[in-house]
Tab-separated table of C-alpha atoms (C1' of nucleotides) in Angstrom:
chain	number	residue	atom	x	y	z
A	1	MET	CA	-0.001	0.000	0.001
A	2	LEU	CA	1.282	3.394	-1.053
A	3	GLN	CA	1.844	5.692	1.873
A	4	ARG	CA	1.159	9.364	1.841
A	5	ARG	CA	1.019	12.336	4.116
A	6	ASN	CA	-0.492	15.661	3.425
A	7	SER	CA	2.011	18.331	2.671
A	8	LYS	CA	1.506	21.988	1.901
A	9	GLN	CA	3.769	21.685	-1.108
A	10	ARG	CA	1.823	18.813	-2.609
A	11	ASN	CA	-1.408	20.783	-2.318
A	12	VAL	CA	0.169	23.880	-3.820
A	13	ILE	CA	1.334	21.832	-6.811
A	14	ARG	CA	-2.143	20.320	-7.140
A	15	GLU	CA	-3.660	23.789	-6.989
A	16	TYR	CA	-1.357	25.157	-9.670
A	17	LEU	CA	-1.961	22.278	-12.077
A	18	CYS	CA	-5.674	21.695	-11.487
A	19	GLY	CA	-8.032	22.903	-14.194
A	20	ARG	CA	-5.295	23.826	-16.632
A	21	ILE	CA	-5.403	22.901	-20.282
A	22	ASP	CA	-1.909	24.064	-21.256
A	23	HIS	CA	-0.049	20.943	-20.103
A	24	PRO	CA	2.865	22.637	-18.355
A	25	THR	CA	6.271	21.086	-17.796
A	26	ALA	CA	7.720	20.608	-14.323
A	27	GLU	CA	10.037	23.546	-14.894
A	28	LYS	CA	7.197	25.852	-15.935
A	29	LEU	CA	5.097	24.888	-12.950
A	30	TYR	CA	8.105	25.409	-10.698
A	31	LYS	CA	8.759	28.914	-12.005
A	32	GLU	CA	5.132	29.898	-11.592
A	33	ILE	CA	4.871	28.499	-8.096
A	34	ARG	CA	8.123	30.206	-7.129
A	35	VAL	CA	6.537	33.652	-7.424
A	36	GLU	CA	4.178	32.976	-4.517
A	37	HIS	CA	6.222	30.251	-2.834
A	38	PRO	CA	9.912	31.114	-3.115
A	39	LYS	CA	10.956	28.194	-0.916
A	40	MET	CA	9.445	25.548	-3.195
A	41	SER	CA	12.205	23.413	-4.646
A	42	LEU	CA	12.427	21.891	-8.108
A	43	GLY	CA	13.023	18.424	-6.693
A	44	THR	CA	9.777	18.647	-4.743
A	45	VAL	CA	7.880	19.623	-7.870
A	46	TYR	CA	9.318	16.656	-9.756
A	47	ARG	CA	8.762	14.260	-6.865
A	48	ASN	CA	5.153	15.291	-6.435
A	49	LEU	CA	4.291	15.281	-10.106
A	50	MET	CA	5.702	11.792	-10.276
A	51	PHE	CA	3.735	10.812	-7.181
A	52	LEU	CA	0.462	12.218	-8.510
A	53	THR	CA	1.092	10.417	-11.797
A	54	ASP	CA	1.771	7.150	-9.958
A	55	ILE	CA	-1.493	7.319	-8.011
A	56	GLY	CA	-3.354	8.152	-11.232
A	57	GLU	CA	-4.521	11.608	-10.199
A	58	ILE	CA	-2.816	13.283	-13.165
A	59	GLN	CA	-1.010	12.047	-16.253
A	60	ALA	CA	2.441	12.586	-17.691
A	61	LEU	CA	2.796	13.222	-21.407
A	62	ASP	CA	5.517	12.620	-23.970
A	63	VAL	CA	4.531	14.968	-26.748
A	64	GLY	CA	7.677	14.684	-28.800
A	65	ASP	CA	9.727	17.625	-27.583
A	66	GLY	CA	11.744	15.571	-25.128
A	67	ILE	CA	10.259	17.271	-22.071
A	68	THR	CA	7.592	15.695	-19.890
A	69	HIS	CA	4.344	17.665	-19.814
A	70	PHE	CA	1.631	17.202	-17.199
A	71	ASP	CA	-2.103	16.969	-17.650
A	72	PRO	CA	-4.428	17.337	-14.650
A	73	ASN	CA	-6.917	15.168	-16.507
A	74	PRO	CA	-5.917	11.517	-16.050
A	75	MET	CA	-8.493	10.222	-18.545
A	76	PRO	CA	-6.822	8.723	-21.648
A	77	HIS	CA	-7.071	11.063	-24.612
A	78	ALA	CA	-4.900	12.165	-27.512
A	79	HIS	CA	-2.686	15.251	-27.644
A	80	PHE	CA	-1.576	17.560	-30.389
A	81	TYR	CA	1.760	19.335	-30.198
A	82	CYS	CA	2.305	22.444	-32.310
A	83	LYS	CA	5.910	22.532	-33.470
A	84	LYS	CA	5.729	26.267	-34.019
A	85	CYS	CA	4.249	27.678	-30.806
A	86	LYS	CA	5.196	24.572	-28.792
A	87	ARG	CA	1.786	24.384	-27.187
A	88	VAL	CA	0.043	21.106	-26.381
A	89	PHE	CA	-3.662	20.717	-27.124
A	90	ASP	CA	-6.113	18.100	-25.949
A	91	VAL	CA	-7.685	15.987	-28.680
A	92	PHE	CA	-10.892	14.403	-27.524
A	93	MET	CA	-12.548	11.633	-29.515
A	94	ASP	CA	-15.793	9.786	-29.114
A	95	ASP	CA	-14.399	6.301	-29.558
A	96	TYR	CA	-10.988	6.678	-28.037
A	97	ASP	CA	-11.392	3.595	-25.872
A	98	LYS	CA	-12.516	1.520	-28.839
A	99	ILE	CA	-9.443	2.564	-30.801
A	100	GLN	CA	-7.286	1.752	-27.807
A	101	THR	CA	-8.819	-1.723	-27.684
A	102	LEU	CA	-8.245	-2.105	-31.402
A	103	PHE	CA	-4.556	-1.387	-30.968
A	104	ALA	CA	-4.244	-3.575	-27.907
A	105	LYS	CA	-5.588	-6.504	-29.930
A	106	ASN	CA	-2.566	-6.302	-32.210
A	107	VAL	CA	-0.118	-6.524	-29.330
A	108	GLN	CA	1.424	-9.752	-28.038
A	109	GLY	CA	1.110	-8.903	-24.371
A	110	THR	CA	-0.793	-6.948	-21.751
A	111	VAL	CA	-1.309	-3.302	-22.611
A	112	ASP	CA	-1.724	-0.824	-19.791
A	113	SER	CA	-1.480	2.443	-21.653
A	114	CYS	CA	-2.003	3.727	-25.148
A	115	ALA	CA	-0.757	7.202	-25.933
A	116	VAL	CA	-1.682	8.959	-29.155
A	117	SER	CA	0.337	12.046	-29.865
A	118	LEU	CA	-0.056	14.130	-32.976
A	119	THR	CA	2.320	16.824	-34.152
A	120	GLY	CA	1.991	19.594	-36.700
A	121	ILE	CA	1.098	23.259	-36.908
A	122	CYS	CA	-1.936	24.566	-35.048
A	123	LYS	CA	-4.590	26.656	-36.766
A	124	GLU	CA	-3.568	29.839	-35.004
A	125	CYS	CA	0.037	29.486	-36.112
A	126	SER	CA	-0.785	28.778	-39.758
A	127	ASP	CA	-3.157	31.752	-39.776
A	128	ASN	CA	-0.520	34.152	-38.401
A	129	ASN	CA	1.700	33.410	-41.344
B	1	MET	CA	16.992	22.518	-50.508
B	2	LEU	CA	18.737	20.195	-48.123
B	3	GLN	CA	22.357	19.611	-49.043
B	4	ARG	CA	24.164	16.363	-48.555
B	5	ARG	CA	27.405	14.666	-49.313
B	6	ASN	CA	28.133	11.007	-49.078
B	7	SER	CA	30.171	10.007	-46.096
B	8	LYS	CA	31.438	6.622	-45.037
B	9	GLN	CA	30.093	7.174	-41.552
B	10	ARG	CA	26.595	7.895	-42.769
B	11	ASN	CA	26.578	4.706	-44.802
B	12	VAL	CA	27.920	2.666	-41.908
B	13	ILE	CA	25.129	3.974	-39.690
B	14	ARG	CA	22.579	3.189	-42.397
B	15	GLU	CA	24.000	-0.310	-42.736
B	16	TYR	CA	23.845	-0.968	-38.992
B	17	LEU	CA	20.244	0.228	-38.649
B	18	CYS	CA	18.801	-1.142	-41.877
B	19	GLY	CA	16.553	-4.199	-41.582
B	20	ARG	CA	16.487	-4.174	-37.796
B	21	ILE	CA	13.318	-4.625	-35.805
B	22	ASP	CA	14.730	-3.949	-32.334
B	23	HIS	CA	14.574	-0.130	-32.500
B	24	PRO	CA	18.004	0.635	-31.053
B	25	THR	CA	18.957	3.866	-29.320
B	26	ALA	CA	21.785	6.072	-30.570
B	27	GLU	CA	24.004	4.833	-27.773
B	28	LYS	CA	23.350	1.171	-28.585
B	29	LEU	CA	24.057	1.709	-32.268
B	30	TYR	CA	27.212	3.612	-31.368
B	31	LYS	CA	28.521	0.805	-29.161
B	32	GLU	CA	27.857	-1.798	-31.838
B	33	ILE	CA	29.451	0.243	-34.605
B	34	ARG	CA	32.469	0.937	-32.384
B	35	VAL	CA	33.530	-2.714	-32.493
B	36	GLU	CA	34.212	-2.549	-36.236
B	37	HIS	CA	34.741	1.208	-36.496
B	38	PRO	CA	36.587	2.413	-33.399
B	39	LYS	CA	36.936	5.935	-34.763
B	40	MET	CA	33.188	6.514	-35.100
B	41	SER	CA	32.110	9.236	-32.703
B	42	LEU	CA	28.897	9.485	-30.736
B	43	GLY	CA	28.207	12.958	-32.087
B	44	THR	CA	28.350	11.647	-35.631
B	45	VAL	CA	25.870	8.910	-34.798
B	46	TYR	CA	23.461	11.440	-33.303
B	47	ARG	CA	23.927	13.898	-36.149
B	48	ASN	CA	23.311	11.274	-38.798
B	49	LEU	CA	20.338	9.691	-37.125
B	50	MET	CA	18.832	13.168	-36.878
B	51	PHE	CA	19.663	13.815	-40.526
B	52	LEU	CA	18.152	10.532	-41.728
B	53	THR	CA	15.058	11.287	-39.665
B	54	ASP	CA	14.798	14.773	-41.159
B	55	ILE	CA	14.929	13.478	-44.734
B	56	GLY	CA	12.329	10.832	-43.867
B	57	GLU	CA	14.521	7.813	-44.460
B	58	ILE	CA	14.072	6.500	-40.925
B	59	GLN	CA	11.916	7.502	-37.969
B	60	ALA	CA	12.640	8.507	-34.393
B	61	LEU	CA	10.507	7.071	-31.625
B	62	ASP	CA	9.490	8.275	-28.178
B	63	VAL	CA	8.415	5.080	-26.518
B	64	GLY	CA	8.129	6.422	-23.001
B	65	ASP	CA	11.490	5.547	-21.501
B	66	GLY	CA	13.002	8.974	-22.103
B	67	ILE	CA	15.479	7.728	-24.687
B	68	THR	CA	14.994	8.152	-28.417
B	69	HIS	CA	14.782	4.893	-30.337
B	70	PHE	CA	15.256	4.593	-34.080
B	71	ASP	CA	13.251	2.619	-36.602
B	72	PRO	CA	14.639	1.987	-40.107
B	73	ASN	CA	11.048	1.763	-41.324
B	74	PRO	CA	9.733	5.311	-41.825
B	75	MET	CA	6.146	4.144	-42.489
B	76	PRO	CA	3.775	5.285	-39.747
B	77	HIS	CA	2.878	2.431	-37.430
B	78	ALA	CA	2.331	1.913	-33.725
B	79	HIS	CA	4.874	0.681	-31.190
B	80	PHE	CA	4.648	-1.335	-28.030
B	81	TYR	CA	7.158	-0.865	-25.247
B	82	CYS	CA	7.584	-3.624	-22.681
B	83	LYS	CA	8.324	-2.093	-19.317
B	84	LYS	CA	9.921	-5.288	-18.098
B	85	CYS	CA	12.386	-6.270	-20.824
B	86	LYS	CA	12.514	-2.727	-22.226
B	87	ARG	CA	12.135	-3.952	-25.776
B	88	VAL	CA	10.183	-2.077	-28.439
B	89	PHE	CA	7.882	-4.010	-30.762
B	90	ASP	CA	6.250	-2.932	-33.989
B	91	VAL	CA	2.464	-2.948	-33.983
B	92	PHE	CA	1.092	-3.128	-37.480
B	93	MET	CA	-2.569	-2.465	-38.174
B	94	ASP	CA	-4.635	-2.715	-41.316
B	95	ASP	CA	-6.343	0.646	-40.987
B	96	TYR	CA	-3.644	2.686	-39.390
B	97	ASP	CA	-3.960	5.483	-41.930
B	98	LYS	CA	-7.716	5.628	-41.448
B	99	ILE	CA	-7.287	5.974	-37.698
B	100	GLN	CA	-4.683	8.659	-38.265
B	101	THR	CA	-7.157	10.550	-40.430
B	102	LEU	CA	-9.814	10.103	-37.758
B	103	PHE	CA	-7.563	11.723	-35.178
B	104	ALA	CA	-6.431	14.459	-37.518
B	105	LYS	CA	-10.063	15.462	-38.032
B	106	ASN	CA	-10.329	16.340	-34.359
B	107	VAL	CA	-7.336	18.662	-34.486
B	108	GLN	CA	-7.500	22.395	-35.134
B	109	GLY	CA	-4.511	22.554	-37.424
B	110	THR	CA	-2.344	20.661	-39.882
B	111	VAL	CA	-1.205	17.265	-38.645
B	112	ASP	CA	2.034	15.867	-40.017
B	113	SER	CA	2.573	12.932	-37.724
B	114	CYS	CA	0.539	10.672	-35.501
B	115	ALA	CA	2.420	8.474	-33.079
B	116	VAL	CA	0.700	5.678	-31.238
B	117	SER	CA	2.737	4.192	-28.458
B	118	LEU	CA	1.504	1.439	-26.216
B	119	THR	CA	3.149	0.268	-23.020
B	120	GLY	CA	2.715	-2.823	-20.906
B	121	ILE	CA	4.232	-6.279	-20.443
B	122	CYS	CA	5.023	-8.408	-23.472
B	123	LYS	CA	3.833	-11.998	-23.764
B	124	GLU	CA	7.274	-13.449	-23.268
B	125	CYS	CA	7.792	-11.518	-20.042
B	126	SER	CA	4.438	-12.464	-18.527
B	127	ASP	CA	5.082	-16.111	-19.442
B	128	ASN	CA	8.522	-16.160	-17.766
B	129	ASN	CA	6.945	-15.240	-14.478
C	1	DG	C1'	38.824	25.665	-53.290
C	2	DT	C1'	34.635	25.339	-51.082
C	3	DC	C1'	31.905	23.906	-47.611
C	4	DA	C1'	29.672	19.633	-45.612
C	5	DT	C1'	31.074	16.286	-42.291
C	6	DT	C1'	33.942	14.414	-38.824
C	7	DG	C1'	36.213	13.391	-34.069
C	8	DC	C1'	36.727	14.977	-29.817
C	9	DA	C1'	35.563	17.005	-25.610
C	10	DA	C1'	32.895	20.081	-23.176
C	11	DA	C1'	28.541	21.883	-22.305
C	12	DA	C1'	23.663	21.832	-22.050
C	13	DC	C1'	19.475	19.953	-20.809
C	14	DG	C1'	15.832	17.728	-18.189
C	15	DT	C1'	15.555	14.841	-14.404
C	16	DT	C1'	16.879	12.134	-10.286
C	17	DT	C1'	19.120	11.480	-5.957
C	18	DG	C1'	21.674	11.778	-1.297
C	19	DC	C1'	21.420	13.799	2.783
C	20	DA	C1'	20.493	16.597	6.719
C	21	DT	C1'	16.444	19.207	8.334
C	22	DG	C1'	11.639	19.787	9.123
C	23	DA	C1'	6.752	18.386	9.258
C	24	DA	C1'	2.800	15.165	9.722
C	25	DT	C1'	0.616	11.699	12.206
D	1	DA	C1'	8.511	8.784	18.264
D	2	DT	C1'	8.374	7.477	13.861
D	3	DT	C1'	9.033	8.045	9.262
D	4	DC	C1'	7.535	10.631	5.231
D	5	DA	C1'	8.430	14.911	2.725
D	6	DT	C1'	11.274	18.857	1.980
D	7	DG	C1'	15.221	22.094	0.361
D	8	DC	C1'	19.397	22.199	-1.459
D	9	DA	C1'	23.007	20.934	-4.367
D	10	DA	C1'	25.368	17.585	-6.674
D	11	DA	C1'	25.072	13.855	-9.899
D	12	DC	C1'	23.050	11.521	-13.639
D	13	DG	C1'	22.110	10.018	-18.508
D	14	DT	C1'	20.981	11.673	-22.944
D	15	DT	C1'	21.710	14.827	-26.424
D	16	DT	C1'	23.746	18.935	-28.515
D	17	DT	C1'	27.451	21.926	-29.678
D	18	DG	C1'	32.003	24.475	-30.681
D	19	DC	C1'	35.872	23.976	-33.096
D	20	DA	C1'	39.818	22.588	-35.666
D	21	DA	C1'	40.814	18.932	-38.915
D	22	DT	C1'	39.307	16.070	-42.719
D	23	DG	C1'	37.004	14.660	-46.818
D	24	DA	C1'	33.646	14.994	-50.802
D	25	DC	C1'	32.685	17.206	-54.898
DNA sequence: GTCATTGCAAAACGTTTGCATGAAT
DNA sequence: ATTCATGCAAACGTTTTGCAATGAC
């Protein structure tokens, strides 16, 4: 059984990530938190994001830029990374779980996650061109 | 227009990656090449793998372990990463392009890649348990 | 001769870790 | 009192880069 204690820092990190749709990195979150909480350390941010990911409260994302992004929404869904503005967008689909099952059927083993990550140029960036 | 000159090193790297299904990392490729070509440098391996990826001859993979793996097959297809043996398997699907299109439709922008990466435990690993 | 490519080593980058201190139960 | 979590800084593993030398055309 996974142990846990309440800590102010953990709740601050929760508070800063909750409700966001911009999928910040640990570093970004850290810098933002630092303004109000100058004693917060980077290691604590990493440790807690990892912890929250492990207990399934949030999810970690590999979007293709080599940096781990965090999504307060742990539900499986696709993501779109804009190579120009470097933003990450949620991509919701009606039959995501069916597609996941479809993929899992083609795997020789037990699948426990299925990440779909798209890359390209977002509408806003191709318009401002 | 992308310039290029032939170089022995580039061809050696091609030769060592071509036909493989184990999706080696740059480091792994480097160590293997080193046996026959002790002068090959790690930077050259990285530079060439990046180059071959850029021209679309091979593809780079983010499988979730934080290290970039390389696939000599540039055709879009899914990958399965076994968390136990740390191997990467190809996952081929009949309607992969259709699924890609399906996802792309839900994106506000121009999609140029769609990576599907599954994780779990491969059959072999769950059998040897 | 020009300029892409190399080898080498150092630096950069994101992330993890060791350890003494502090906080939660 | 116990032991989990923190702050700090150092270490880690992967990847990129600067630069002088080499090699392709």
